[in-house]
mmCIF file of N, CA, C and O in Angstrom:
data_model
loop_
_atom_site.group_PDB
_atom_site.id
_atom_site.type_symbol
_atom_site.label_atom_id
_atom_site.label_comp_id
_atom_site.label_asym_id
_atom_site.label_seq_id
_atom_site.Cartn_x
_atom_site.Cartn_y
_atom_site.Cartn_z
ATOM 1 N N MET A 1 128.153 86.407 86.735
ATOM 2 C CA MET A 1 128.161 86.546 88.093
ATOM 3 C C MET A 1 129.308 85.640 88.673
ATOM 4 O O MET A 1 129.544 84.673 88.260
ATOM 5 N N THR A 2 129.968 86.230 89.655
ATOM 6 C CA THR A 2 131.175 85.675 90.408
ATOM 7 C C THR A 2 130.800 84.570 91.444
ATOM 8 O O THR A 2 129.430 84.485 91.570
ATOM 9 N N LEU A 3 131.700 83.805 91.729
ATOM 10 C CA LEU A 3 131.201 82.631 92.745
ATOM 11 C C LEU A 3 130.797 83.131 93.998
ATOM 12 O O LEU A 3 129.772 82.855 94.662
ATOM 13 N N HIS A 4 131.346 84.255 94.532
ATOM 14 C CA HIS A 4 130.803 84.815 95.634
ATOM 15 C C HIS A 4 129.499 85.248 95.633
ATOM 16 O O HIS A 4 128.592 85.331 96.398
ATOM 17 N N ASP A 5 129.096 86.116 94.561
ATOM 18 C CA ASP A 5 127.716 86.497 94.188
ATOM 19 C C ASP A 5 126.609 85.528 94.102
ATOM 20 O O ASP A 5 125.642 85.570 94.617
ATOM 21 N N ALA A 6 127.007 84.503 93.364
ATOM 22 C CA ALA A 6 126.080 83.338 93.112
ATOM 23 C C ALA A 6 125.928 82.706 94.620
ATOM 24 O O ALA A 6 124.696 82.166 94.596
ATOM 25 N N THR A 7 126.867 82.493 95.256
ATOM 26 C CA THR A 7 126.724 81.852 96.667
ATOM 27 C C THR A 7 125.662 82.684 97.459
ATOM 28 O O THR A 7 124.894 82.150 98.211
ATOM 29 N N ALA A 8 125.898 83.939 97.728
ATOM 30 C CA ALA A 8 125.096 84.845 98.351
ATOM 31 C C ALA A 8 123.728 84.836 97.877
ATOM 32 O O ALA A 8 122.679 84.706 98.727
ATOM 33 N N TYR A 9 123.400 84.806 96.725
ATOM 34 C CA TYR A 9 122.195 84.820 95.912
ATOM 35 C C TYR A 9 121.521 83.595 96.096
ATOM 36 O O TYR A 9 120.325 83.424 96.536
ATOM 37 N N ALA A 10 122.248 82.441 96.139
ATOM 38 C CA ALA A 10 121.779 81.185 96.471
ATOM 39 C C ALA A 10 121.470 80.960 97.823
ATOM 40 O O ALA A 10 120.298 80.356 98.216
ATOM 41 N N ALA A 11 121.984 81.510 98.761
ATOM 42 C CA ALA A 11 121.753 81.331 100.335
ATOM 43 C C ALA A 11 120.374 82.061 100.527
ATOM 44 O O ALA A 11 119.480 81.746 101.406
ATOM 45 N N SER A 12 120.274 83.346 100.066
ATOM 46 C CA SER A 12 119.016 84.027 100.249
ATOM 47 C C SER A 12 117.835 83.416 99.593
ATOM 48 O O SER A 12 116.884 83.326 100.105
ATOM 49 N N LEU A 13 118.082 82.959 98.258
ATOM 50 C CA LEU A 13 117.174 82.134 97.668
ATOM 51 C C LEU A 13 116.564 80.883 98.316
ATOM 52 O O LEU A 13 115.408 80.786 98.525
ATOM 53 N N ALA A 14 117.636 80.049 98.941
ATOM 54 C CA ALA A 14 117.223 78.882 99.623
ATOM 55 C C ALA A 14 116.277 79.305 100.961
ATOM 56 O O ALA A 14 115.327 78.561 101.065
ATOM 57 N N ALA A 15 116.707 80.466 101.618
ATOM 58 C CA ALA A 15 116.024 80.748 102.780
ATOM 59 C C ALA A 15 114.577 81.212 102.480
ATOM 60 O O ALA A 15 113.814 80.988 103.373
ATOM 61 N N THR A 16 114.509 81.921 101.381
ATOM 62 C CA THR A 16 113.325 82.639 101.226
ATOM 63 C C THR A 16 112.405 81.564 100.570
ATOM 64 O O THR A 16 111.005 81.284 100.894
ATOM 65 N N LEU A 17 112.777 80.684 99.526
ATOM 66 C CA LEU A 17 111.870 79.691 99.007
ATOM 67 C C LEU A 17 111.792 78.345 99.787
ATOM 68 O O LEU A 17 111.052 77.571 99.419
ATOM 69 N N MET A 18 112.662 78.245 100.636
ATOM 70 C CA MET A 18 112.752 76.832 101.580
ATOM 71 C C MET A 18 112.967 75.636 100.497
ATOM 72 O O MET A 18 112.273 74.577 100.788
ATOM 73 N N VAL A 19 113.804 75.794 99.660
ATOM 74 C CA VAL A 19 114.103 74.549 98.790
ATOM 75 C C VAL A 19 115.636 74.703 98.511
ATOM 76 O O VAL A 19 116.283 75.546 98.792
ATOM 77 N N SER A 20 116.155 73.395 98.052
ATOM 78 C CA SER A 20 117.619 73.384 97.832
ATOM 79 C C SER A 20 117.891 73.989 96.539
ATOM 80 O O SER A 20 117.322 74.026 95.574
ATOM 81 N N ILE A 21 118.955 74.738 96.707
ATOM 82 C CA ILE A 21 119.516 75.666 95.524
ATOM 83 C C ILE A 21 120.959 75.239 95.287
ATOM 84 O O ILE A 21 121.817 74.802 96.097
ATOM 85 N N VAL A 22 121.256 75.030 94.041
ATOM 86 C CA VAL A 22 122.616 74.550 93.506
ATOM 87 C C VAL A 22 123.333 75.753 92.740
ATOM 88 O O VAL A 22 122.676 76.507 91.896
ATOM 89 N N VAL A 23 124.450 75.918 93.315
ATOM 90 C CA VAL A 23 125.427 77.096 92.533
ATOM 91 C C VAL A 23 126.305 76.112 91.485
ATOM 92 O O VAL A 23 126.866 75.157 91.856
ATOM 93 N N PHE A 24 126.351 76.576 90.254
ATOM 94 C CA PHE A 24 126.906 75.727 89.428
ATOM 95 C C PHE A 24 127.827 76.628 88.586
ATOM 96 O O PHE A 24 127.789 77.923 88.327
ATOM 97 N N GLN A 25 128.860 76.161 87.719
ATOM 98 C CA GLN A 25 129.645 76.885 86.912
ATOM 99 C C GLN A 25 129.069 76.287 85.404
ATOM 100 O O GLN A 25 129.320 74.977 85.299
ATOM 101 N N ALA A 26 128.862 77.185 84.663
ATOM 102 C CA ALA A 26 128.493 76.756 83.099
ATOM 103 C C ALA A 26 129.753 76.630 82.299
ATOM 104 O O ALA A 26 130.798 77.074 82.708
ATOM 105 N N GLY A 27 129.682 75.979 81.337
ATOM 106 C CA GLY A 27 130.614 75.745 80.428
ATOM 107 C C GLY A 27 131.582 76.818 79.837
ATOM 108 O O GLY A 27 132.585 76.667 79.524
ATOM 109 N N ASP A 28 130.977 77.992 79.841
ATOM 110 C CA ASP A 28 131.709 79.377 79.512
ATOM 111 C C ASP A 28 132.418 79.892 80.646
ATOM 112 O O ASP A 28 132.961 81.013 80.724
ATOM 113 N N GLY A 29 132.445 79.194 81.898
ATOM 114 C CA GLY A 29 133.076 79.927 83.166
ATOM 115 C C GLY A 29 132.278 80.820 83.948
ATOM 116 O O GLY A 29 132.682 81.167 84.971
ATOM 117 N N SER A 30 130.852 81.159 83.513
ATOM 118 C CA SER A 30 130.183 81.941 84.362
ATOM 119 C C SER A 30 129.483 80.840 85.621
ATOM 120 O O SER A 30 129.367 79.802 85.397
ATOM 121 N N PHE A 31 129.107 81.629 86.542
ATOM 122 C CA PHE A 31 128.346 80.921 87.749
ATOM 123 C C PHE A 31 126.830 81.328 87.862
ATOM 124 O O PHE A 31 126.514 82.476 87.252
ATOM 125 N N GLY A 32 125.889 80.447 88.113
ATOM 126 C CA GLY A 32 124.727 80.660 88.379
ATOM 127 C C GLY A 32 124.016 79.915 89.483
ATOM 128 O O GLY A 32 124.650 78.948 90.104
ATOM 129 N N ALA A 33 122.710 80.058 89.844
ATOM 130 C CA ALA A 33 122.080 79.520 90.912
ATOM 131 C C ALA A 33 120.583 79.101 90.435
ATOM 132 O O ALA A 33 119.976 80.044 89.863
ATOM 133 N N VAL A 34 120.212 77.860 90.664
ATOM 134 C CA VAL A 34 118.934 77.535 90.424
ATOM 135 C C VAL A 34 118.412 76.470 91.473
ATOM 136 O O VAL A 34 119.127 75.874 92.237
ATOM 137 N N THR A 35 117.207 76.183 91.383
ATOM 138 C CA THR A 35 116.759 75.147 92.259
ATOM 139 C C THR A 35 117.423 73.730 91.769
ATOM 140 O O THR A 35 117.550 73.579 90.786
ATOM 141 N N ALA A 36 117.495 72.845 92.947
ATOM 142 C CA ALA A 36 117.962 71.586 92.613
ATOM 143 C C ALA A 36 117.579 70.690 91.611
ATOM 144 O O ALA A 36 118.093 69.912 90.815
ATOM 145 N N ASP A 37 116.083 70.855 91.606
ATOM 146 C CA ASP A 37 115.436 69.991 90.609
ATOM 147 C C ASP A 37 115.532 70.561 89.234
ATOM 148 O O ASP A 37 114.939 69.620 88.211
ATOM 149 N N GLU A 38 116.046 71.645 88.976
ATOM 150 C CA GLU A 38 116.219 72.137 87.706
ATOM 151 C C GLU A 38 117.703 71.786 86.938
ATOM 152 O O GLU A 38 117.519 71.872 85.785
ATOM 153 N N ILE A 39 118.367 71.323 87.786
ATOM 154 C CA ILE A 39 119.743 70.820 87.297
ATOM 155 C C ILE A 39 119.549 69.502 86.457
ATOM 156 O O ILE A 39 119.205 68.496 87.129
ATOM 157 N N ASP A 40 120.186 69.487 85.362
ATOM 158 C CA ASP A 40 120.021 68.081 84.519
ATOM 159 C C ASP A 40 121.425 67.581 84.240
ATOM 160 O O ASP A 40 121.645 66.709 83.642
ATOM 161 N N GLY A 41 122.591 68.421 84.580
ATOM 162 C CA GLY A 41 123.761 67.911 84.592
ATOM 163 C C GLY A 41 124.570 68.161 83.315
ATOM 164 O O GLY A 41 125.644 68.039 83.203
ATOM 165 N N ASP A 42 123.808 68.853 82.255
ATOM 166 C CA ASP A 42 124.445 69.077 81.077
ATOM 167 C C ASP A 42 125.186 70.284 81.083
ATOM 168 O O ASP A 42 124.684 71.356 81.407
ATOM 169 N N GLU A 43 126.412 70.325 80.621
ATOM 170 C CA GLU A 43 127.071 71.724 80.447
ATOM 171 C C GLU A 43 127.638 72.317 81.774
ATOM 172 O O GLU A 43 127.761 73.474 81.690
ATOM 173 N N VAL A 44 127.228 71.771 82.860
ATOM 174 C CA VAL A 44 127.508 72.442 84.064
ATOM 175 C C VAL A 44 128.292 71.635 85.241
ATOM 176 O O VAL A 44 128.263 70.570 85.016
ATOM 177 N N ALA A 45 128.991 72.276 86.031
ATOM 178 C CA ALA A 45 129.804 71.685 87.103
ATOM 179 C C ALA A 45 129.086 72.343 88.301
ATOM 180 O O ALA A 45 129.243 73.298 88.599
ATOM 181 N N VAL A 46 128.555 71.287 89.143
ATOM 182 C CA VAL A 46 127.818 71.837 90.430
ATOM 183 C C VAL A 46 128.850 72.141 91.349
ATOM 184 O O VAL A 46 130.075 71.263 91.721
ATOM 185 N N MET A 47 128.952 73.255 91.839
ATOM 186 C CA MET A 47 129.907 73.800 92.905
ATOM 187 C C MET A 47 129.453 73.673 94.359
ATOM 188 O O MET A 47 130.050 73.272 95.131
ATOM 189 N N ILE A 48 128.238 74.144 94.573
ATOM 190 C CA ILE A 48 127.871 73.988 95.915
ATOM 191 C C ILE A 48 126.195 73.616 96.087
ATOM 192 O O ILE A 48 125.564 74.218 94.800
ATOM 193 N N GLU A 49 125.795 72.914 96.990
ATOM 194 C CA GLU A 49 124.466 72.696 97.112
ATOM 195 C C GLU A 49 123.966 73.236 98.499
ATOM 196 O O GLU A 49 124.616 72.832 99.405
ATOM 197 N N ILE A 50 122.968 74.272 98.561
ATOM 198 C CA ILE A 50 122.509 74.856 99.881
ATOM 199 C C ILE A 50 120.991 74.242 100.136
ATOM 200 O O ILE A 50 120.261 74.371 99.349
ATOM 201 N N ASP A 51 121.015 73.531 101.117
ATOM 202 C CA ASP A 51 119.869 72.988 101.620
ATOM 203 C C ASP A 51 119.191 73.683 102.923
ATOM 204 O O ASP A 51 120.093 73.622 103.829
ATOM 205 N N PRO A 52 118.092 74.278 102.780
ATOM 206 C CA PRO A 52 117.689 75.210 103.842
ATOM 207 C C PRO A 52 117.425 74.383 105.293
ATOM 208 O O PRO A 52 116.946 74.809 106.280
ATOM 209 N N PHE A 53 117.204 73.055 104.971
ATOM 210 C CA PHE A 53 116.769 72.085 106.072
ATOM 211 C C PHE A 53 117.773 71.450 106.945
ATOM 212 O O PHE A 53 117.562 70.777 107.782
ATOM 213 N N SER A 54 118.992 71.628 106.391
ATOM 214 C CA SER A 54 120.205 71.099 107.447
ATOM 215 C C SER A 54 120.997 72.341 107.982
ATOM 216 O O SER A 54 120.690 73.236 108.001
#
């Protein structure tokens, strides 16, 4: 997934679920999005955190 696609997906997910979503870059260079409580910091670089309450 590209950074643009991951950010769009994360924004939609945050608005739908009303939870903080983190866009990250994995060790292989790909991007993804998960809820903030699922990030443990291993092998990923946090790019953006989207908080629906801010």
